[in-house]
Short mmCIF file of C-alpha atoms and ligand atoms in Angstrom, two decimals:
data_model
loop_
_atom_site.label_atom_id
_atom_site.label_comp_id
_atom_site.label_asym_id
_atom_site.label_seq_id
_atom_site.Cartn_x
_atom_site.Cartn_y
_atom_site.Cartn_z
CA UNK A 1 -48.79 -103.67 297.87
CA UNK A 2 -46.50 -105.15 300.97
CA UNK A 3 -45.07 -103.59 303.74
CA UNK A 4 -41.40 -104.93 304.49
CA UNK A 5 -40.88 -102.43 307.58
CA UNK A 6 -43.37 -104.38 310.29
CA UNK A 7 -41.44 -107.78 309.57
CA UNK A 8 -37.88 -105.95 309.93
CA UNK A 9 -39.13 -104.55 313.44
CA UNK A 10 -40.12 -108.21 314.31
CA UNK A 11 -36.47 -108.87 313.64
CA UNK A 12 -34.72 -106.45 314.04
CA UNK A 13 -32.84 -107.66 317.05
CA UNK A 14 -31.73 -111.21 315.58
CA UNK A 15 -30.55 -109.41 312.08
CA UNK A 16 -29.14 -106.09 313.27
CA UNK A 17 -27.01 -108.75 316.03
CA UNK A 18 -25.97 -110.70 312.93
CA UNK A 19 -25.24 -108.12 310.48
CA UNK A 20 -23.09 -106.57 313.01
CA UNK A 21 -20.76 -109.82 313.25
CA UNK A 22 -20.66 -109.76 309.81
CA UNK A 23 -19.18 -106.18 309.78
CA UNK A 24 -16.90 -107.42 312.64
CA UNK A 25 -15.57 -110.04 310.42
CA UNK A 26 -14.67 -108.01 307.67
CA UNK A 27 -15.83 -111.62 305.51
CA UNK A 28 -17.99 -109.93 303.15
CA UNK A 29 -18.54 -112.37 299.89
CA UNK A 30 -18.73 -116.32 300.26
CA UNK A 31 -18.41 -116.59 303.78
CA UNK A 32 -19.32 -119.37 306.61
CA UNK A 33 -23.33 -118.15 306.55
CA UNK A 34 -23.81 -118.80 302.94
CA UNK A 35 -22.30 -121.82 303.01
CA UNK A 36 -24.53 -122.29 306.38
CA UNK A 37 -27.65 -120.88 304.55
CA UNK A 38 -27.20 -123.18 301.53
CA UNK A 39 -27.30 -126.42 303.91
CA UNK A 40 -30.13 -124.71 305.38
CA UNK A 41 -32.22 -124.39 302.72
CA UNK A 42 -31.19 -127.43 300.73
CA UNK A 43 -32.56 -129.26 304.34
CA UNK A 44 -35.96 -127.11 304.47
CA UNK A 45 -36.19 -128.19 300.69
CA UNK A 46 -35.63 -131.65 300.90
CA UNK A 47 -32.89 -131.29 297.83
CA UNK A 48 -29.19 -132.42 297.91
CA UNK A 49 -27.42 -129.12 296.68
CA UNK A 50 -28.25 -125.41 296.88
CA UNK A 51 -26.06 -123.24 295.02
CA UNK A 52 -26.66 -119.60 295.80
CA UNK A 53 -26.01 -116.51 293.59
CA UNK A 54 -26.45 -112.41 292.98
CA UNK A 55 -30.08 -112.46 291.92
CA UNK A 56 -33.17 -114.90 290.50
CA UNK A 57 -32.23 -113.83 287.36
CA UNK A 58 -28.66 -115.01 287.83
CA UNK A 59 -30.22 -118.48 288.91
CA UNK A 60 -32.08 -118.76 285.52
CA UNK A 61 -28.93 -117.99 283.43
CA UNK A 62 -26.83 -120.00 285.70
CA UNK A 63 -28.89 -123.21 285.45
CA UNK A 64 -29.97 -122.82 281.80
CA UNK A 65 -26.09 -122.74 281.22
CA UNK A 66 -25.28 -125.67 283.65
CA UNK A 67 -27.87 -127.67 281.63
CA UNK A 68 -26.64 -127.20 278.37
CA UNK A 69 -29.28 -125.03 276.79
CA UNK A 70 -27.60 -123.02 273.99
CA UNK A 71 -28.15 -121.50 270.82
CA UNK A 72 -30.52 -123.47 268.45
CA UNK A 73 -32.11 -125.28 270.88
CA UNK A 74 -36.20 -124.28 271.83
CA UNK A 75 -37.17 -123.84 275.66
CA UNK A 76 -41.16 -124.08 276.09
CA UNK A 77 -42.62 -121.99 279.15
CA UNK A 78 -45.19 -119.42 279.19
CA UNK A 79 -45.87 -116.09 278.39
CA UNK A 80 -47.45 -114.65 281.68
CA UNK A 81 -44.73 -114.56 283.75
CA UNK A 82 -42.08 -111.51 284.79
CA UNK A 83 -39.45 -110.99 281.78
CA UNK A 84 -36.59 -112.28 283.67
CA UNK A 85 -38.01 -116.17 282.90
CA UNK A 86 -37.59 -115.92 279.24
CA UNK A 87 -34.80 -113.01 279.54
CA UNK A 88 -32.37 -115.69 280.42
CA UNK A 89 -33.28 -118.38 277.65
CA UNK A 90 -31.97 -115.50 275.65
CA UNK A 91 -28.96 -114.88 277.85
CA UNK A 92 -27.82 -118.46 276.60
CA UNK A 93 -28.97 -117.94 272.95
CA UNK A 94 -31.86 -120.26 272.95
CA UNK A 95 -35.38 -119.32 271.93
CA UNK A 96 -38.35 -119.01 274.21
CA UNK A 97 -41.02 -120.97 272.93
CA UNK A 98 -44.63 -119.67 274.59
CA UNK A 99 -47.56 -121.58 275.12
CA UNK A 100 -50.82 -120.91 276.52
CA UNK A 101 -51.97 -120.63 280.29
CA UNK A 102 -54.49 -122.52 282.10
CA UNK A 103 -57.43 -119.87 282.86
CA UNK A 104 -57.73 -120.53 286.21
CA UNK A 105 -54.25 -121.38 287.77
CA UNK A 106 -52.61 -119.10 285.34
CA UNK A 107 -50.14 -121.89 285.11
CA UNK A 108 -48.57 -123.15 281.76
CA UNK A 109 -51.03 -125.83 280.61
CA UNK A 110 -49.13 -129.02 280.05
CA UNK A 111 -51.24 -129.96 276.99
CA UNK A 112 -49.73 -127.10 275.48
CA UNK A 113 -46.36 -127.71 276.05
CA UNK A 114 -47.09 -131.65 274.59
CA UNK A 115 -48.29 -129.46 270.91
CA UNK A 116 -45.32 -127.21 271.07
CA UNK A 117 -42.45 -130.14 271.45
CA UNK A 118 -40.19 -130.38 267.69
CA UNK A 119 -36.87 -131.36 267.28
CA UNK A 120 -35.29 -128.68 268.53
CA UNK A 121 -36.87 -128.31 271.78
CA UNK A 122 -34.19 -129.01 274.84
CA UNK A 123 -35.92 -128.05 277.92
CA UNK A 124 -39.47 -127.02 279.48
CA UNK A 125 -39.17 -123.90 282.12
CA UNK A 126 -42.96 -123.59 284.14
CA UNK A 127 -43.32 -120.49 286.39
CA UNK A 128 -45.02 -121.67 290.09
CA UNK A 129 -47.04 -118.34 289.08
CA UNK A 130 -48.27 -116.32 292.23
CA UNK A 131 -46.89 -118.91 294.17
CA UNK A 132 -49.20 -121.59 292.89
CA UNK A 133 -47.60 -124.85 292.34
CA UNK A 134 -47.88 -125.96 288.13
CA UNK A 135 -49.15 -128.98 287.34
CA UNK A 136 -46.30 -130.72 288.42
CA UNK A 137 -46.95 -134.19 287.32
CA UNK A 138 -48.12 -133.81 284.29
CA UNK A 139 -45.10 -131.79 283.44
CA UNK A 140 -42.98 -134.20 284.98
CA UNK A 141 -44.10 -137.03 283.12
CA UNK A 142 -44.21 -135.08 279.51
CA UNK A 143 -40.38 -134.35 280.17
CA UNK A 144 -39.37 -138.03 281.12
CA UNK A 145 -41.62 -139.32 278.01
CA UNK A 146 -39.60 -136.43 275.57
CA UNK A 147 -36.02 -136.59 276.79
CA UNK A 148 -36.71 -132.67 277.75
CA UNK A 149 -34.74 -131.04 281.10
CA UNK A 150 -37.12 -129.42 283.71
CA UNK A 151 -35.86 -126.30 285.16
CA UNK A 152 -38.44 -124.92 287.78
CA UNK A 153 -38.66 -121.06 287.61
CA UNK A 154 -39.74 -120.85 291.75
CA UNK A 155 -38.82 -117.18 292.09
CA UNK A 156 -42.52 -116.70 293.53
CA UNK A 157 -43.08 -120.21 295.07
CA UNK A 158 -40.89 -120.30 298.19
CA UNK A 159 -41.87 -122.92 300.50
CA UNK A 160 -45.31 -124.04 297.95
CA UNK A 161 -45.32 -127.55 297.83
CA UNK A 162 -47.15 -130.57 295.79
CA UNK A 163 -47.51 -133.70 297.99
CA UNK A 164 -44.74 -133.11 300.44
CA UNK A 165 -42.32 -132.16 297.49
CA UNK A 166 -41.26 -128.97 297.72
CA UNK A 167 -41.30 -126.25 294.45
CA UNK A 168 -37.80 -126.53 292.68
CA UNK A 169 -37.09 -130.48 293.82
CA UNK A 170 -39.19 -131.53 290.85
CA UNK A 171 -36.72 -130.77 288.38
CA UNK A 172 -32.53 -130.92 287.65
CA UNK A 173 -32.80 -127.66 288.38
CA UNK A 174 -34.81 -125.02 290.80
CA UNK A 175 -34.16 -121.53 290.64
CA UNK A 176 -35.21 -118.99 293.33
CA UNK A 177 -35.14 -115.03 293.79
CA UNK A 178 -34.85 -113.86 297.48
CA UNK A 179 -35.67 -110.07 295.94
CA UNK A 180 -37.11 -108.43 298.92
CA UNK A 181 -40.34 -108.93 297.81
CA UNK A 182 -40.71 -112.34 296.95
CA UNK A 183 -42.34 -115.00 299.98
CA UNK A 184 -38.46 -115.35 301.07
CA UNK A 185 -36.74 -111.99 300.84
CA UNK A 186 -33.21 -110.55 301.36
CA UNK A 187 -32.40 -107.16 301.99
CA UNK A 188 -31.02 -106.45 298.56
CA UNK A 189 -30.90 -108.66 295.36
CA UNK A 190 -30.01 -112.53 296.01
CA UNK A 191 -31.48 -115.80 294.46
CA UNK A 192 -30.19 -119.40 293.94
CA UNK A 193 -30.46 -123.09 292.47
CA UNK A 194 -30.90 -126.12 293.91
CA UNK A 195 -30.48 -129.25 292.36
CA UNK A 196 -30.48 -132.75 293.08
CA UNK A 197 -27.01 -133.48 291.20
CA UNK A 198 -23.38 -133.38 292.41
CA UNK A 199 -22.18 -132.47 289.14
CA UNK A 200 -24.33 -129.84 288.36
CA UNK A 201 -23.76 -128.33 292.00
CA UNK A 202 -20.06 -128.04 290.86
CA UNK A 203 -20.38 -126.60 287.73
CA UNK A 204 -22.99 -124.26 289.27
CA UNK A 205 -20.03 -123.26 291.70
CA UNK A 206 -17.13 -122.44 288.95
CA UNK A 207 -19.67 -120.62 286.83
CA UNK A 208 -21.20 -117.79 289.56
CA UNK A 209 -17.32 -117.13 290.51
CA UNK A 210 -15.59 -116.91 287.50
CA UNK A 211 -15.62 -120.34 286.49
CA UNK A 212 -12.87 -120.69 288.60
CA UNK A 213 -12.29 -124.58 290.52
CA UNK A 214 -9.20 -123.44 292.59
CA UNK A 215 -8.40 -119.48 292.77
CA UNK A 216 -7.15 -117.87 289.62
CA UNK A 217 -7.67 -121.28 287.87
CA UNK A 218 -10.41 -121.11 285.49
CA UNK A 219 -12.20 -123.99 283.87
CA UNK A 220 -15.18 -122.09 282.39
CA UNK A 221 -15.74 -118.89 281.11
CA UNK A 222 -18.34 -117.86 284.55
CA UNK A 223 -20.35 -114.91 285.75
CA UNK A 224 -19.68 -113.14 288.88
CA UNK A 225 -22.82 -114.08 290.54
CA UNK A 226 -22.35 -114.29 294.70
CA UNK A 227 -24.47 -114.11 297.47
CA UNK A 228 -22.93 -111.83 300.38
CA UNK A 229 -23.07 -112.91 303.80
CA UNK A 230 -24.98 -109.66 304.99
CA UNK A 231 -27.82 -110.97 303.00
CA UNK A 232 -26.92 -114.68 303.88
CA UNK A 233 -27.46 -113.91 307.68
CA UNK A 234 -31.12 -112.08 306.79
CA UNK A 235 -31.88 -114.96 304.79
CA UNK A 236 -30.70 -117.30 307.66
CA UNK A 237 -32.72 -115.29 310.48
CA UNK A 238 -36.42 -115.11 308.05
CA UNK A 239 -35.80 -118.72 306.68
CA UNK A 240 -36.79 -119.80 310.31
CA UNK A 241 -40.24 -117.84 309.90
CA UNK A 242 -40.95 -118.67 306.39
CA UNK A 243 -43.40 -121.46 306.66
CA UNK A 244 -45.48 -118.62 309.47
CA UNK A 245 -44.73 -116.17 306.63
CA UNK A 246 -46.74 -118.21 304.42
CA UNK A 247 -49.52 -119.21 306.57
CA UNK A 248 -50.15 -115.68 307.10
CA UNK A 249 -50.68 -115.23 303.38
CA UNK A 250 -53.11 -117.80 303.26
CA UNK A 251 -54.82 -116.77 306.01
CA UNK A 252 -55.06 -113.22 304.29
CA UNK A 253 -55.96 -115.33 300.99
CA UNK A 254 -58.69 -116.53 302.92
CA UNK A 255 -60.15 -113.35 304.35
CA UNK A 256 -60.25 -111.62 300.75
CA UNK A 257 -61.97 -114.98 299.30
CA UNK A 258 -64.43 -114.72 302.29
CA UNK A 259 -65.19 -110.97 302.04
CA UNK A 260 -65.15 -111.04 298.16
CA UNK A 261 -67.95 -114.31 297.69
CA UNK A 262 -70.64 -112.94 295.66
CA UNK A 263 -68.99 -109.92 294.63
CA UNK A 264 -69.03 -110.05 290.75
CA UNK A 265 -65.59 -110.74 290.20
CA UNK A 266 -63.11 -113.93 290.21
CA UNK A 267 -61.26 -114.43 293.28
CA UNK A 268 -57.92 -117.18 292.86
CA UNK A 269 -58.65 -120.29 291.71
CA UNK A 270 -56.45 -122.73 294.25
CA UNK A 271 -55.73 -126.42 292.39
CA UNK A 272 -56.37 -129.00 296.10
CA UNK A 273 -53.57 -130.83 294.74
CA UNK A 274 -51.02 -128.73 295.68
CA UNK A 275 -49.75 -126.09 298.70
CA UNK A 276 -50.34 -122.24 297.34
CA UNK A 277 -48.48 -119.70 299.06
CA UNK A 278 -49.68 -116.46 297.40
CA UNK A 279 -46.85 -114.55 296.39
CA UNK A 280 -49.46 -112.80 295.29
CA UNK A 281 -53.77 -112.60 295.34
CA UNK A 282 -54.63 -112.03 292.03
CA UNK A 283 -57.70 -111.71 290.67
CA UNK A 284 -59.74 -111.09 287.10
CA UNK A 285 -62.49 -108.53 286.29
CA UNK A 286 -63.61 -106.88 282.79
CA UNK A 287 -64.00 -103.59 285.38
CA UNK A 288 -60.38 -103.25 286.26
CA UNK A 289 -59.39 -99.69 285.65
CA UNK A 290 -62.59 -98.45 286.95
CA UNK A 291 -61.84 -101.15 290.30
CA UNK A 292 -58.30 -99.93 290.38
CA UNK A 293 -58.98 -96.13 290.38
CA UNK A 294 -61.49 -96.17 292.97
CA UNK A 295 -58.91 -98.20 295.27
CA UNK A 296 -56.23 -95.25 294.16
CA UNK A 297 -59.00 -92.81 295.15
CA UNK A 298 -59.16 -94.34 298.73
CA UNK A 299 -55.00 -94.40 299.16
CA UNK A 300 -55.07 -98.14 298.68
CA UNK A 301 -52.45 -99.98 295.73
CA UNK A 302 -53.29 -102.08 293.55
CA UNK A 303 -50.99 -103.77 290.77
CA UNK A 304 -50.71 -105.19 287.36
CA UNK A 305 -49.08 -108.81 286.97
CA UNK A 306 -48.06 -108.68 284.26
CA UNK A 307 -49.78 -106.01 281.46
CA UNK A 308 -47.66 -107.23 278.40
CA UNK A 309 -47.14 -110.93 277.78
CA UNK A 310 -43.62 -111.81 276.98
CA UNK A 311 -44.14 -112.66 273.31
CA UNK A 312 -45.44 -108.97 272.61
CA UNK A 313 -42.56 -107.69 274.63
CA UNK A 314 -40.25 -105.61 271.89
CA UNK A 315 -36.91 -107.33 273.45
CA UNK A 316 -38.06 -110.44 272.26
CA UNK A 317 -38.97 -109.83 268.44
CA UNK A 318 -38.04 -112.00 265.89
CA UNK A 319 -36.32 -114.03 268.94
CA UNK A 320 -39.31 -116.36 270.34
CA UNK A 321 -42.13 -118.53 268.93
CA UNK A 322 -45.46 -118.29 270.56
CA UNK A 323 -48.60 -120.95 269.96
CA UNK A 324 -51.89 -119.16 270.37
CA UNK A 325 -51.95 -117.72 273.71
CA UNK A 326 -55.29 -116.61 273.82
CA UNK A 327 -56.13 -117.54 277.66
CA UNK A 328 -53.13 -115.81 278.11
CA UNK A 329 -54.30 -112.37 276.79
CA UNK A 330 -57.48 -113.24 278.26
CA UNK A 331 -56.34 -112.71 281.88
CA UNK A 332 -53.58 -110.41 280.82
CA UNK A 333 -56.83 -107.52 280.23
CA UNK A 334 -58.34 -108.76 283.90
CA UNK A 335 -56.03 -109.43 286.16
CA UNK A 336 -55.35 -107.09 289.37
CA UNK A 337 -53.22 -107.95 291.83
CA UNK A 338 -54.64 -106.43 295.62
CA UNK A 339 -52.14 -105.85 298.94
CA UNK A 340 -50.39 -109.55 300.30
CA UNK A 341 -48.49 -109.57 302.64
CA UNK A 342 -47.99 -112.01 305.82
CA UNK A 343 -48.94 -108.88 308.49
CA UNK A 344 -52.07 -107.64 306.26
CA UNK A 345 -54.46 -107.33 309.11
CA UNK A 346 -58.30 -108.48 308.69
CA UNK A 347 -59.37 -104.77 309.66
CA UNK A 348 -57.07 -103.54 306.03
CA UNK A 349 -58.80 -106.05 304.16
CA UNK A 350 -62.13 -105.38 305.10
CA UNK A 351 -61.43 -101.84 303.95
CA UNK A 352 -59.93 -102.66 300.64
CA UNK A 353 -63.29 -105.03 300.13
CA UNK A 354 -65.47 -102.46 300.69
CA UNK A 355 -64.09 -100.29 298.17
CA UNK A 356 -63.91 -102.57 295.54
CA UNK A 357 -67.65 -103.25 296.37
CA UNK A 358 -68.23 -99.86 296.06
CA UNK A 359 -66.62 -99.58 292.71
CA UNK A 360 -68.33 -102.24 291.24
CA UNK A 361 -71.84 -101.33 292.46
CA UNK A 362 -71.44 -98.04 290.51
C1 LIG B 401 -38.68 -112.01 290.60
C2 LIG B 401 -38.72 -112.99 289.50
C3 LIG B 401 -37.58 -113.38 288.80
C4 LIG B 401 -36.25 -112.68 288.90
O1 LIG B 401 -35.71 -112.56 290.15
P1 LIG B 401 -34.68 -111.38 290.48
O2 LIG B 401 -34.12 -111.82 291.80
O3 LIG B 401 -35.45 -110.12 290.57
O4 LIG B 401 -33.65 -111.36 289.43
C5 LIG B 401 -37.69 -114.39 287.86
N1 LIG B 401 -38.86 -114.99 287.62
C6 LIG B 401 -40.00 -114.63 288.26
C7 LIG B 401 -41.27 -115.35 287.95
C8 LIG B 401 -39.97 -113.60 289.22
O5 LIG B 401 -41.10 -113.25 289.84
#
């Protein structure tokens, strides 16, 4: 699906330089390049604070705690989406509330999340899905009308934007996963939140060390959720190469939507109103296991994202409310995810085309 190795031989001189000072300075957790990396990216996001932490996961719990969210209270977002989005509503003691996608973003639909709003609903949580930005403003304005927090789940949408704003500056809260994987990866687990307020930036500080203000003084019961400066300084070096990173995608995006017009299946569906930087390319056809097996056949991967929808997950029985998701089970029986990756060169995706053309002509 994505080949990590040709980026780190790109740069490989920068990190292997900086990793080695790192080792030389025997500061290992908190040091002077995460603090350097979080003005960094809180400057290439165009938000006041970046807090940074162990993992994406970590920046859900973190900022659904930080917000208040706790048990009782309802968080809307949507079913199609990695488990780690709703996991955390859990992690807090609140209950995931799923509504349906739209069909062709695969983006919560914000007239759902206006039918799903009662009394005990605290916060709305959209996933920038594939790396496709939600409907932003809709969403936006459905939160200021209700009294509800926005916290952006951007794990996927590193550097997407929707009229110069950038993915996790919409809401009080943004949280990002710098998994290897994702547009903006570390070389290990890492994530973080950014947020526009002061005092959420504190209490986001206490709570991933301990909840501790001043050393062995603690204020809040916390987590021990750090980023290390080995993966600080990777994140520094690629954060420079991020916005090439995700042209690349795009331009791969673009060959696949070129090669694929008129072949009976539905290539991505990009919204004009915002910047898509395609975490993944994802598309839907009622011939996927025979599409995906001939693609195995030829040595070439292919992926599911995501085969169970979060409310039929078992870990979340008896714990979530879902509205009729039916667009959401829809494209859960279609979609395939093909190879993305920022070095994907034209010559690899005309072979993957023609297979899938072959498939699908037999
Ligand atoms: C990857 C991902 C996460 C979790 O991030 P980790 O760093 O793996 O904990 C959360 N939400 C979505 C949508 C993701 O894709």
């Amino acid at each position: 699906m994505l080949d990590l190795k040709q980026q780190y031989q790109e740069l490989k001189p920068e990190i292997e330089l900086r990793i080695r000072a790192v080792l030389e300075s025997g500061q290992f957790i908190l040091g002077p390049n995460v603090m350097a990396f979080e003005q960094e990216v809180a400057d290439y996001l165009g938000v006041d604070q970046v807090v940074s932490c162990a993992s994406g996961t970590d920046a859900l719990h973190l900022a659904l705690k930080v917000a208040g969210i706790g048990p009782g209270d309802e968080v809307i977002t949507t079913a199609f989406s990695f488990i780690a989005t709703a996991e955390a509503i859990r992690y807090v003691g609140a209950i995931p509330v799923f509504v349906d996608i739209d069909p062709h973003t695969f983006n919560i639909d914000p007239d759902q999340i206006q039918q799903a709003i009662t009394k005990k609903t605290k916060a709305v949580l959209p996933v920038h899905l594939f790396g496709q930005p939600a409907d932003m403003s809709a969403i936006v304005s459905i939160c200021h009308e209700e009294g509800l927090e926005l916290i952006e789940d951007c794990a996927q949408s590193f550097g997407a934007h929707v009229n110069n704003r950038q993915t996790g500056s919409f809401g009080i809260l943004g949280c990002f996963s710098f998994f290897p994987s994702k547009n903006l990866g570390c070389y290990g687990d890492g994530g973080m939140v950014s947020t526009a307020s002061g005092e959420l930036a504190k209490r986001l500080r206490m709570l991933r060390n301990h909840g501790c203000n001043k050393l062995y003084h603690h204020e809040l019961i916390g987590l021990n959720s750090r980023l290390d400066e080995i993966q600080a300084v990777v994140l520094r070096t690629k954060l420079k190469q991020v916005d090439a990173y995700n042209k690349d995608r795009r331009r791969v995006a673009k060959t696949y939507n070129r090669l694929l017009s008129g072949v009976k299946l539905t290539t991505p569906y990009e919204d004009n109103r915002g910047y898509h930087v395609y975490h993944q390319y994802t598309i839907l056809t009622p011939e996927r296991d025979k599409v995906m097996n001939h693609l195995k056949d030829a040595g070439i991967a292919s992926a599911i994202y995501y085969p169970v929808s979060l409310h039929k997950q078992n870990a979340f029985k008896g714990a979530c409310k879902a509205l009729t998701l039916s667009r959401t089970e829809q494209v859960v029986q279609q979609c395939l995810s093909l190879p993305m990756y920022p070095e994907l060169k034209d010559e690899v995706i005309e072979e993957i085309v023609a297979v899938i053309k072959d498939a699908l002509a037999n």
